[in-house]
Short mmCIF file of C-alpha atoms in Angstrom, two decimals:
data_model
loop_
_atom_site.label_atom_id
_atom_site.label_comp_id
_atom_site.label_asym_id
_atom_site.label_seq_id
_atom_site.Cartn_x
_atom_site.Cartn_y
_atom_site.Cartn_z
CA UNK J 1 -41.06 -4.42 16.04
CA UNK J 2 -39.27 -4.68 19.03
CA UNK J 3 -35.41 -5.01 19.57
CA UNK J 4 -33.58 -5.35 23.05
CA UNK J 5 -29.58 -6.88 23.54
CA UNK J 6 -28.90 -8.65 26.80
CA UNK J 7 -25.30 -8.95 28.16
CA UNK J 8 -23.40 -12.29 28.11
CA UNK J 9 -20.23 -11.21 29.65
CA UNK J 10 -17.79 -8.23 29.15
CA UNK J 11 -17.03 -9.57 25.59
CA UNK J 12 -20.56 -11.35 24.71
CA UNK J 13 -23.94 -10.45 24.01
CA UNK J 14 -27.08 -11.53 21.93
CA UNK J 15 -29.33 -9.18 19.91
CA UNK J 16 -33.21 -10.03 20.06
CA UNK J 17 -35.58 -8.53 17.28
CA UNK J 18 -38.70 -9.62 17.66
CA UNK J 19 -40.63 -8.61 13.70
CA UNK J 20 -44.37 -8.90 13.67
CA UNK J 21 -46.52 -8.97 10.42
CA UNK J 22 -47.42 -5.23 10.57
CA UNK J 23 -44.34 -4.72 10.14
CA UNK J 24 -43.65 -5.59 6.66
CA UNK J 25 -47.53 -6.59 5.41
CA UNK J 26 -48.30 -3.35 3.87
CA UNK J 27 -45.27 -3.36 1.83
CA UNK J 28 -45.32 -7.01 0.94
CA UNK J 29 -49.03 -6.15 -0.32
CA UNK J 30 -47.80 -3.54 -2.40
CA UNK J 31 -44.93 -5.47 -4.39
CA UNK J 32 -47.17 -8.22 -4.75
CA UNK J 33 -49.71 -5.56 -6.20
CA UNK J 34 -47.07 -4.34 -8.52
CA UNK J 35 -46.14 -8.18 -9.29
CA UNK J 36 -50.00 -8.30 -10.61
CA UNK J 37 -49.87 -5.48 -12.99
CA UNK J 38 -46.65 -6.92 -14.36
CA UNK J 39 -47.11 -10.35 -14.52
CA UNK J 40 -46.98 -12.50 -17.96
CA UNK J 41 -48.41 -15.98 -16.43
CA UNK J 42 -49.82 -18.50 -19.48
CA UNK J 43 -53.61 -18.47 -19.28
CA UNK J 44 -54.02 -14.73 -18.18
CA UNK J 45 -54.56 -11.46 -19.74
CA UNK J 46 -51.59 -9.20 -18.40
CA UNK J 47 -52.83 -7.16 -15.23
CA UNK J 48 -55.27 -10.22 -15.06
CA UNK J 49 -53.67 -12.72 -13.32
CA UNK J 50 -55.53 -13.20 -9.83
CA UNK J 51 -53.67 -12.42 -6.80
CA UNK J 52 -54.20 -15.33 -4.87
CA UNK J 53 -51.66 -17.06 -7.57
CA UNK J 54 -49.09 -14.33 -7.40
CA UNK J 55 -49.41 -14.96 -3.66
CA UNK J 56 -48.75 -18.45 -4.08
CA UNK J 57 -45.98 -17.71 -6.94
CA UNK J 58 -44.26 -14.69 -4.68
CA UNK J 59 -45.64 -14.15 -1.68
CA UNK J 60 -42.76 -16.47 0.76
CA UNK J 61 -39.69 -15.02 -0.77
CA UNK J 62 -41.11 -11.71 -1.18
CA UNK J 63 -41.69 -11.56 3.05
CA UNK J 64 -38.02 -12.82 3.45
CA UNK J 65 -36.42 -10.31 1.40
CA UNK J 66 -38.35 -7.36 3.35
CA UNK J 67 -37.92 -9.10 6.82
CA UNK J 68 -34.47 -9.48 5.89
CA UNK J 69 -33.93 -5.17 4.77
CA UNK J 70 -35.90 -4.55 7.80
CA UNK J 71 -33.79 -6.13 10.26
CA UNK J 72 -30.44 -5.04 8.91
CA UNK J 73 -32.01 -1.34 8.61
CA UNK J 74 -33.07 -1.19 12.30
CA UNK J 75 -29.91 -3.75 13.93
CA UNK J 76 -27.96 -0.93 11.97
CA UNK J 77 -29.92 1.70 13.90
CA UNK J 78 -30.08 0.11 17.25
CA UNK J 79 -26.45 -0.06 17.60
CA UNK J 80 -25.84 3.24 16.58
CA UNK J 81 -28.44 4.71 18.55
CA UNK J 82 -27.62 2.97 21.82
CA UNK J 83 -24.00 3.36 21.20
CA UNK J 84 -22.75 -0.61 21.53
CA UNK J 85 -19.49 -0.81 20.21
CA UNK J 86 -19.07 -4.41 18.10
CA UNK J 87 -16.72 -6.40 16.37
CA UNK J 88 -17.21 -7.65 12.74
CA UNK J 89 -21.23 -7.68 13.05
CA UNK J 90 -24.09 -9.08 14.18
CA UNK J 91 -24.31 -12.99 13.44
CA UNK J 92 -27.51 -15.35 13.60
CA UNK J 93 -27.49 -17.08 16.46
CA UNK J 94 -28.93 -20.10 14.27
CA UNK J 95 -27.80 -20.59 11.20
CA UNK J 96 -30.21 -23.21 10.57
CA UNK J 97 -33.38 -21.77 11.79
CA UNK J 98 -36.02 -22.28 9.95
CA UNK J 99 -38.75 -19.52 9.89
CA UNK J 100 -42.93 -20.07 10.15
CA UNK J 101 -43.80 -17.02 8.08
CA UNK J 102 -47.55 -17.27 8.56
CA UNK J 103 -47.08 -16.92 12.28
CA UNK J 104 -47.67 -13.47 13.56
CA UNK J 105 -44.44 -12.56 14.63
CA UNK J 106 -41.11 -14.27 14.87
CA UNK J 107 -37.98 -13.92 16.75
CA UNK J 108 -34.30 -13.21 15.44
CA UNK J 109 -31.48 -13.68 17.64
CA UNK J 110 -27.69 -12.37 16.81
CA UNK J 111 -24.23 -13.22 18.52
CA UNK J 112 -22.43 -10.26 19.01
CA UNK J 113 -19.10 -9.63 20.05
CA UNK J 114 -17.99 -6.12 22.13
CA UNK J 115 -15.23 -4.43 21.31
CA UNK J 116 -12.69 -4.49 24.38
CA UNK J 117 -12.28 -2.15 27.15
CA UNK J 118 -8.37 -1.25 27.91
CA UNK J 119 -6.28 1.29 29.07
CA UNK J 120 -4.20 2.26 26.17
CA UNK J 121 -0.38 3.84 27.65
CA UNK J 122 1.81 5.46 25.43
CA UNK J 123 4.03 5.31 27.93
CA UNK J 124 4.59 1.89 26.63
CA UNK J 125 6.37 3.13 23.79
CA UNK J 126 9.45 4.46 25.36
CA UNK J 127 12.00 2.45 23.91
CA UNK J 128 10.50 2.75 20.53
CA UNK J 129 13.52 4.62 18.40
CA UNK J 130 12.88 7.20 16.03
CA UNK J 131 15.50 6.82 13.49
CA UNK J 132 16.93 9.94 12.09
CA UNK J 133 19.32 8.54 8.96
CA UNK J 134 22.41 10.96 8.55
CA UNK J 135 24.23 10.49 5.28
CA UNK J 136 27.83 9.74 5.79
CA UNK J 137 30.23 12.10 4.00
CA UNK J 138 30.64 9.04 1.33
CA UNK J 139 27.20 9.05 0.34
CA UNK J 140 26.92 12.77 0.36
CA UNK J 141 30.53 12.68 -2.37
CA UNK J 142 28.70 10.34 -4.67
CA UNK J 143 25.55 12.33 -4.72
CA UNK J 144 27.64 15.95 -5.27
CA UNK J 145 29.77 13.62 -8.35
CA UNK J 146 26.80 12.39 -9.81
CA UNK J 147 25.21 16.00 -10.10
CA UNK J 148 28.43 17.19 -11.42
CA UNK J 149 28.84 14.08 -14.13
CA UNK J 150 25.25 14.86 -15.01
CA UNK J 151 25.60 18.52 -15.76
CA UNK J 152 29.46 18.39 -16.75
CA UNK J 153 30.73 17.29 -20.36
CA UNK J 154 31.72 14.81 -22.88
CA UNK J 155 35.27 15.03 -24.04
CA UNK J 156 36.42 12.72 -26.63
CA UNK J 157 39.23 10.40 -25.55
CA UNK J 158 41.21 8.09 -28.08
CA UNK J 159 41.96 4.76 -25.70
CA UNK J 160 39.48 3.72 -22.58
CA UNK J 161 40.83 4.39 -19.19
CA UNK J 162 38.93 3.94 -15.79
CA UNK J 163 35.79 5.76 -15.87
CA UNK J 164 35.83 6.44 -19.48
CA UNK J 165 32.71 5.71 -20.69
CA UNK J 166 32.58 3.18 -23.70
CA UNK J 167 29.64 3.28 -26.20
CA UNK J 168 30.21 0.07 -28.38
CA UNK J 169 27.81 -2.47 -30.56
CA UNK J 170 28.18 -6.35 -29.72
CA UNK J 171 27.46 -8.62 -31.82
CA UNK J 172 26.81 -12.15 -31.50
CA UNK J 173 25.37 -13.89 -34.70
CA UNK J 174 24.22 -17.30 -33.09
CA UNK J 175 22.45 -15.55 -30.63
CA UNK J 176 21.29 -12.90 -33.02
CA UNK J 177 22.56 -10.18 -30.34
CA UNK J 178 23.52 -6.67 -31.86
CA UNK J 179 23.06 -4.48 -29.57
CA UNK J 180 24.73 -0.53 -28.69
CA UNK J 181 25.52 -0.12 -25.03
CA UNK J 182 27.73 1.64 -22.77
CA UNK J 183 30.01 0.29 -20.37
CA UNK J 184 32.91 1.20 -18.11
CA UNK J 185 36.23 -0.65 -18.08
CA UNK J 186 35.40 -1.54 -14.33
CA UNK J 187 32.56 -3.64 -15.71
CA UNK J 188 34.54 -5.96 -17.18
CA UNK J 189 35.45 -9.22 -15.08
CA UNK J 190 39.18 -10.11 -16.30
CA UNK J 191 42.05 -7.74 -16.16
CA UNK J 192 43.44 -9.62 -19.06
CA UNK J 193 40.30 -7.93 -21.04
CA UNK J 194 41.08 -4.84 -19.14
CA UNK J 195 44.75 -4.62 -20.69
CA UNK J 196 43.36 -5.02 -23.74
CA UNK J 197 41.15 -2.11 -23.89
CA UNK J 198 43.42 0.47 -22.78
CA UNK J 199 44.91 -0.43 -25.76
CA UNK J 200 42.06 -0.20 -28.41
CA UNK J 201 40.71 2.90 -30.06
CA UNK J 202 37.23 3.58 -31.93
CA UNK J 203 36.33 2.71 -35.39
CA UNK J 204 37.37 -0.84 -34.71
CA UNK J 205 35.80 -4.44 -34.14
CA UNK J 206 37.22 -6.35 -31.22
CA UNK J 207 36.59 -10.01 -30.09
CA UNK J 208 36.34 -11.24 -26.60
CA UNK J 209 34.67 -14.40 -25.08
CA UNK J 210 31.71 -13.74 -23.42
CA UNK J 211 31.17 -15.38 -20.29
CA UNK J 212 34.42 -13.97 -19.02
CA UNK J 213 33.96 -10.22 -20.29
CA UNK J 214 31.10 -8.84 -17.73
CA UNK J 215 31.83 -9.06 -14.15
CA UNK J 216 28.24 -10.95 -13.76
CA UNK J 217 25.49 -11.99 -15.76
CA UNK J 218 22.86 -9.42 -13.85
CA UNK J 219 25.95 -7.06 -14.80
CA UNK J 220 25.73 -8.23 -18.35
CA UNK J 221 22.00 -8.40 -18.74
CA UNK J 222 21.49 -5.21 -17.37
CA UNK J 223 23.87 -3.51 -19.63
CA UNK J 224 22.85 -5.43 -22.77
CA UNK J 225 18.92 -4.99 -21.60
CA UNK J 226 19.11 -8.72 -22.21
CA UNK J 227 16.23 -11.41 -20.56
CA UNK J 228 17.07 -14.60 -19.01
CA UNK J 229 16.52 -16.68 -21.76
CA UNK J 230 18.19 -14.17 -24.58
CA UNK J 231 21.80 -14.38 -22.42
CA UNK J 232 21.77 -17.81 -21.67
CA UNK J 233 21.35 -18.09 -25.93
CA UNK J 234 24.79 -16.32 -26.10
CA UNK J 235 27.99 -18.80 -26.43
CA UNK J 236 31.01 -18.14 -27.53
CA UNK J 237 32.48 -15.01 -28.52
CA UNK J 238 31.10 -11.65 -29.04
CA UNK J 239 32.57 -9.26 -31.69
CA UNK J 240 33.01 -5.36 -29.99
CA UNK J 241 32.35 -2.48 -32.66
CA UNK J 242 33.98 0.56 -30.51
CA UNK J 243 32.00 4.32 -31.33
CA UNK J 244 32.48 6.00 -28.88
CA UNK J 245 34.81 6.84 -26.04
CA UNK J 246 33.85 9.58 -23.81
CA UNK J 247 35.26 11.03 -20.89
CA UNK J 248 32.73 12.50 -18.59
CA UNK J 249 33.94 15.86 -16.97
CA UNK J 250 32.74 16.98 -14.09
CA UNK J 251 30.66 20.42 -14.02
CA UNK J 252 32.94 23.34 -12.36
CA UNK J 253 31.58 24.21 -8.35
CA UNK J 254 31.02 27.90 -9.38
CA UNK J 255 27.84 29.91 -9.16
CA UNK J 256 26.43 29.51 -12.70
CA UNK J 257 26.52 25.13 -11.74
CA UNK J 258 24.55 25.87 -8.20
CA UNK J 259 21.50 27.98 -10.02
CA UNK J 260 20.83 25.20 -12.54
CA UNK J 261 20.61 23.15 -9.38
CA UNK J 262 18.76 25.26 -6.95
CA UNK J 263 16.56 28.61 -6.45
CA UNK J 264 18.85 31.63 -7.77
CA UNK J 265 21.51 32.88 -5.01
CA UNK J 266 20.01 29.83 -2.45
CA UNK J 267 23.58 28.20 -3.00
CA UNK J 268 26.58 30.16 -2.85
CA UNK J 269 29.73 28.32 -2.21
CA UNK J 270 30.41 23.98 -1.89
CA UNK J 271 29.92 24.24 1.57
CA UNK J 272 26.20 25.24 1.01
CA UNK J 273 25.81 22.62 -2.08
CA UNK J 274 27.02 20.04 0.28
CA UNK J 275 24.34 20.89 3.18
CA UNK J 276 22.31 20.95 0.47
CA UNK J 277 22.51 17.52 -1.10
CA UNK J 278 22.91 16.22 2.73
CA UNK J 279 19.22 17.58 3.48
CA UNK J 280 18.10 16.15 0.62
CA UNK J 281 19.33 12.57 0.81
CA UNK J 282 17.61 12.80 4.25
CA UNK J 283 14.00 13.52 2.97
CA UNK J 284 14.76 10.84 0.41
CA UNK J 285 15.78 8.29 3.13
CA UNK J 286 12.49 10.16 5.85
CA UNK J 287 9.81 7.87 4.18
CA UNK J 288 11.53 4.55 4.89
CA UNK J 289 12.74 5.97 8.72
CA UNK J 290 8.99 6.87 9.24
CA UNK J 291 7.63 3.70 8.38
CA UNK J 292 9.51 1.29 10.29
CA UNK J 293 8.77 3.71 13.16
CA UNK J 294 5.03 3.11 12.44
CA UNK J 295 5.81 -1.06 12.42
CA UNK J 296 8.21 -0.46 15.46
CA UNK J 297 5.33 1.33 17.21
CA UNK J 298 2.62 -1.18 16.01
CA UNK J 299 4.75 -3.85 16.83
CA UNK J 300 5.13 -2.53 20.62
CA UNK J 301 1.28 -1.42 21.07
CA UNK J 302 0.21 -5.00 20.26
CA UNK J 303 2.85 -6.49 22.52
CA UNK J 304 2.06 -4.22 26.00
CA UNK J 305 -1.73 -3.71 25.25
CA UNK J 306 -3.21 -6.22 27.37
CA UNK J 307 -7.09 -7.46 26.34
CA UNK J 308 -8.85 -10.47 26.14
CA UNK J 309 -10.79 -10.96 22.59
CA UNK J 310 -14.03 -12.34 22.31
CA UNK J 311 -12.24 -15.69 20.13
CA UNK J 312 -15.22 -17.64 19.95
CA UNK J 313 -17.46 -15.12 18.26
CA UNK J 314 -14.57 -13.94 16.21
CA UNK J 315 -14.20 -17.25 14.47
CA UNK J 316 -18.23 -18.02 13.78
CA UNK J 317 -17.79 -14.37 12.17
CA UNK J 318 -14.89 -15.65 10.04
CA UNK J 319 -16.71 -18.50 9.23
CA UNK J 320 -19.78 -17.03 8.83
CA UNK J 321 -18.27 -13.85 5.78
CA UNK J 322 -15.86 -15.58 4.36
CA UNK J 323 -16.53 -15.54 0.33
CA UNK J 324 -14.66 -18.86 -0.05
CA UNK J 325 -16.58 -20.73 2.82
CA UNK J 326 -14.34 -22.15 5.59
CA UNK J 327 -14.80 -24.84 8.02
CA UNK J 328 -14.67 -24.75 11.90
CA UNK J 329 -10.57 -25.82 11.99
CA UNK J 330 -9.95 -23.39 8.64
CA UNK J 331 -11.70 -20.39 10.78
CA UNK J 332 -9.48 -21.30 13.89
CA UNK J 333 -6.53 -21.34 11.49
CA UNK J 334 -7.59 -18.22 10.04
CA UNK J 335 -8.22 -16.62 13.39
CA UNK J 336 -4.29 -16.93 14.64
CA UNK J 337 -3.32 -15.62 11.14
CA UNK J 338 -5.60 -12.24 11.87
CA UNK J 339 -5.49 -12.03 15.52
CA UNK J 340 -2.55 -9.50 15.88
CA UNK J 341 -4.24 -7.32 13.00
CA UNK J 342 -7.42 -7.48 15.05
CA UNK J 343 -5.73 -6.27 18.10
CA UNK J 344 -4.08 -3.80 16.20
CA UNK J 345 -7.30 -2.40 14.87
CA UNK J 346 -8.86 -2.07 17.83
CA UNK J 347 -5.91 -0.02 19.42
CA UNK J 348 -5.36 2.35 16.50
CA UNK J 349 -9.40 2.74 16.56
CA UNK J 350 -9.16 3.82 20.54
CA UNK J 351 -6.47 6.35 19.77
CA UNK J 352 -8.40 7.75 16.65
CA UNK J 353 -11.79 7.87 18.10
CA UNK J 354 -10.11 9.71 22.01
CA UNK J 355 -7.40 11.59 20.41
CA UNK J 356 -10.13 13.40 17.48
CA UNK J 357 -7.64 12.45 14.20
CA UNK J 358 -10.61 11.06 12.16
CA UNK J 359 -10.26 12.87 8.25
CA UNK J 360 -12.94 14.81 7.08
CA UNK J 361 -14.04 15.17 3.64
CA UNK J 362 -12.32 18.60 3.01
CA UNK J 363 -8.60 17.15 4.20
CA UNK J 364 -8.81 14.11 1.96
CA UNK J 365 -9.99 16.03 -0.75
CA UNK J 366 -6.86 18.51 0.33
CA UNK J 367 -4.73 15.90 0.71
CA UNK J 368 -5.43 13.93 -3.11
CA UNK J 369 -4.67 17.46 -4.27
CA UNK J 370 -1.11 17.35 -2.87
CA UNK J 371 -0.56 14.28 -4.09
CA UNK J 372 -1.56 14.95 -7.56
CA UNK J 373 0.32 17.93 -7.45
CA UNK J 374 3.66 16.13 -6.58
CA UNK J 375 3.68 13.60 -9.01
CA UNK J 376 3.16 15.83 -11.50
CA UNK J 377 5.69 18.28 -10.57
CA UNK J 378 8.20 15.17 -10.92
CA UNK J 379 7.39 15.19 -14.11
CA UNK J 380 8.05 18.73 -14.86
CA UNK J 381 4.44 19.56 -15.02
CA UNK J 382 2.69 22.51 -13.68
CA UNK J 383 -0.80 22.02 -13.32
CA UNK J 384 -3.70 24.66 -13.36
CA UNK J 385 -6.09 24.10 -10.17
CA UNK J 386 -8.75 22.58 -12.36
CA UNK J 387 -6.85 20.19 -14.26
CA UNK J 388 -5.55 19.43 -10.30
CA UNK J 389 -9.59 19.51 -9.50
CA UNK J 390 -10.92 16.98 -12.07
CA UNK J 391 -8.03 14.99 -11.64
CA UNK J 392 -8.88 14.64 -7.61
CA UNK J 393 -12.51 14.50 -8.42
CA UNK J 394 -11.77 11.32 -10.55
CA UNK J 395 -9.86 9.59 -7.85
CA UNK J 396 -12.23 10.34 -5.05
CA UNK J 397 -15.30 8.86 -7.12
CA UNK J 398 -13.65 5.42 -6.86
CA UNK J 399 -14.05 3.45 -3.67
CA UNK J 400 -10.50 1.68 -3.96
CA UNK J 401 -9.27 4.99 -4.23
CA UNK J 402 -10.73 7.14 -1.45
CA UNK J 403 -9.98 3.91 1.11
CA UNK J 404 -6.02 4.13 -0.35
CA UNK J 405 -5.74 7.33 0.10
CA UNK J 406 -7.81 7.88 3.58
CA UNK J 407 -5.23 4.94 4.62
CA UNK J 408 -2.34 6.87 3.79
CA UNK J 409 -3.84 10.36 5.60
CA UNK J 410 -4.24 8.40 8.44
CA UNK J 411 -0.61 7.28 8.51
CA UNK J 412 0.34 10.59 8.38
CA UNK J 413 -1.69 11.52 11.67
CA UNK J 414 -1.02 8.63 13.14
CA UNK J 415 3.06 9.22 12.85
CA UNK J 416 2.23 13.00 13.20
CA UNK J 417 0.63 11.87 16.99
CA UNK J 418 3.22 9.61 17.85
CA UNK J 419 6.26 11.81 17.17
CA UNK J 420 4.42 14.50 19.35
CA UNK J 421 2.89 12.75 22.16
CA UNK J 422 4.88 9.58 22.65
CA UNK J 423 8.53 9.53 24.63
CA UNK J 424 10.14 8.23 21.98
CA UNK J 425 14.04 7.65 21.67
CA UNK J 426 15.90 9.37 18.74
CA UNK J 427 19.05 8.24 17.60
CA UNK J 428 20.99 9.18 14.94
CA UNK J 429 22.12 6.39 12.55
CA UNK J 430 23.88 5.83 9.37
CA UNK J 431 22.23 4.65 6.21
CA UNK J 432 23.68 1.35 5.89
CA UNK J 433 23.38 0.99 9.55
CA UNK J 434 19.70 1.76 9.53
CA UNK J 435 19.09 -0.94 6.56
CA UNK J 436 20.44 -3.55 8.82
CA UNK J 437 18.01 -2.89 10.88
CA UNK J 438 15.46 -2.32 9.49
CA UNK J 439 15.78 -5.42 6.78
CA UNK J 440 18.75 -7.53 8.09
CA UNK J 441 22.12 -8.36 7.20
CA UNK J 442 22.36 -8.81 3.69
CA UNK J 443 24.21 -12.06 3.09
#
């Protein structure tokens, strides 16, 4: 067996294998021996049948199928060995060639396409802008409230007022609704119905008309857990059975509040609960600041990489794998769709392969571990290492799995590189700010 590859051009070559009988006789021979032994042919004892007829029976399709492992075997080898970078993989050159089997040797020819040469700059990437969200002192209010409401208490209060919370049960017979839910007079839509309210006191039934009580029906819906087609049932009036009304009061700033909150003495005074809940609303918003960093920087790479692609190749590959089975103009299609991911590929390869990030088996398994470990502890679980063990060993036995999660390493390094080796601009931004640009003006 012989293999050589002879250059096209800087993006185009061909693959020659030339396969000669010797190659593959001796275990055709023995498959066809073992077909023998096996066969149940009409007419024959078992182990009887004569081997010229499994030959005849066999023989053709048996050669293909160890032609065929022997090729992909060595082409697998060659290009490793000899270090030829590709893209996709080898492709017949023929798709319709028709082998002569009994000849003594035969010749296979692949397209291949190389994978580019470029210089890659980071340089590039200087007017990339690492966001770094800062909660306004709004945000950070609502947050220190919201802690407070959550670990203050309920005082009983005779007539609503804003903020009062109001547990009730509505009722609506044609609609069968009867439903307990909780609402806040600044719910409501109409400050008729608001009036009102302030007025009324627990133990009683009220009546209001429903499509003016909520503000809005996602309002509504989500307060009466109600589905699209259950509200739009509801006409009419709805009948109010009042149960409760609470006043939620907020939890005092003093030192026994701060340790349910943090580690004992870490938070003293509400200067150091506010730093506190500001540092932590900016790891909540880091994830969403890192990622359009990662798009901003993809985005860039693509654009100021310059490369030519091997196109032509690229879409007989896409033709050629594609499960569905496209034509020439749905591969060209198909082909524009892909191109920047290509691109992108090849790029984030380059910087991989020179800059030594590739994950070894050790750091994913270390970094499914960490994982695990988090979403338990959101939970309120504390795992023992070899619940944590099994658990990883689980995940990592499942191909889906191990590519998600060697995906999301990478991301990590990636980021990890750019932030440290790229001159990129940081900038300071507000929350609100940041979703505008990172999603758009909402409308």
């Amino acid at each position: 067996m012989e293999i050589k590859h002879k250059k096209i051009d800087d993006l185009n070559g061909v693959i020659i294998i030339t396969i000669n009988k010797n190659d593959y006789q001796e275990n055709v021979l023995k498959i066809l021996n073992d077909y023998k032994r096996k066969a149940n042919i009409p007419g024959f004892r078992k182990g009887h049948v004569p081997l010229g007829l499994i030959k005849k029976k066999y023989q053709t399709a048996i050669i293909v199928d160890e032609a065929n492992k022997l090729i992909t075997s060595k082409l697998h080898d060659y290009l490793k060995n000899e270090k030829i970078d590709i893209l996709g993989n080898p492709i017949p050159k023929d798709l319709n060639n028709k082998i002569d089997w009994k000849l003594e040797s035969n010749n296979f020819e692949f397209d291949i396409g190389f994978t580019p040469n470029f210089e890659l700059k980071l340089s590039n990437l200087k007017n990339v802008i690492r966001y770094d969200i800062d909660p306004d002192k709004k945000m950070v209010s609502e947050q220190m409230l919201q802690l407070r409401n959550q670990y203050g208490k309920l005082v009983s209060r005779k007539n609503p007022e804003k903020d009062f919370e109001i547990t009730a049960n509505f009722k609506n017979e044609e609609s069968k609704l009867n439903t307990l839910a909780t609402f806040k007079l600044n719910d409501l839509k109409d400050s008729k119905n608001i009036k009102k309210l302030k007025s009324y006191s627990k133990g009683k039934v009220y009546e209001f008309e429903f499509k003016s009580f909520f503000k809005d029906e996602s309002l509504a819906k989500q307060i009466l857990k109600l589905d699209e087609g259950k509200i739009d049932e509801i006409n009419g009036n709805i009948f109010i059975d009042i149960k409760e009304i609470n006043e939620r009061v907020p939890a005092v700033l003093d030192q026994t509040f701060f340790n349910k909150l943090y580690e004992l003495g870490s938070v003293k005074n509400e200067n150091d609960f506010e730093n506190k809940i500001k540092d932590g609303l900016k790891n909540q918003f880091k994830p969403q600041s890192d990622q359009k960093l990662l798009n901003d920087i993809t985005e860039c790479l693509i654009e100021k990489t310059k490369f030519k692609l091997p196109e032509v190749f690229l879409k007989k590959w896409m033709q050629v794998s594609s499960k569905e089975g496209i034509n020439e103009k749905q591969s060209e299609e198909e082909y524009k769709r892909s191109e920047k991911g290509i691109r992108y590929q090849i790029i984030e390869s380059k910087i991989i392969r020179e800059n030594k990030l590739e994950s070894n088996s050790d750091e994913l398994k270390q970094f499914a571990s960490n994982m695990v470990k988090n979403q338990m502890f959101q939970y309120g679980q504390i795992p023992e290492e070899k619940q944590i063990e099994g658990i990883v060993s689980n995940i990592l036995s499942k191909k889906d799995e191990v590519k998600r999660i060697s995906d999301q390493l990478m991301s990590q390094k990636l980021l990890k590189f750019y932030k440290e080796k790229a001159p990129l601009k940081a900038k300071k931004i507000s929350f609100n700010d940041f979703i505008e640009k990172a999603y758009g003006k909402s409308k």
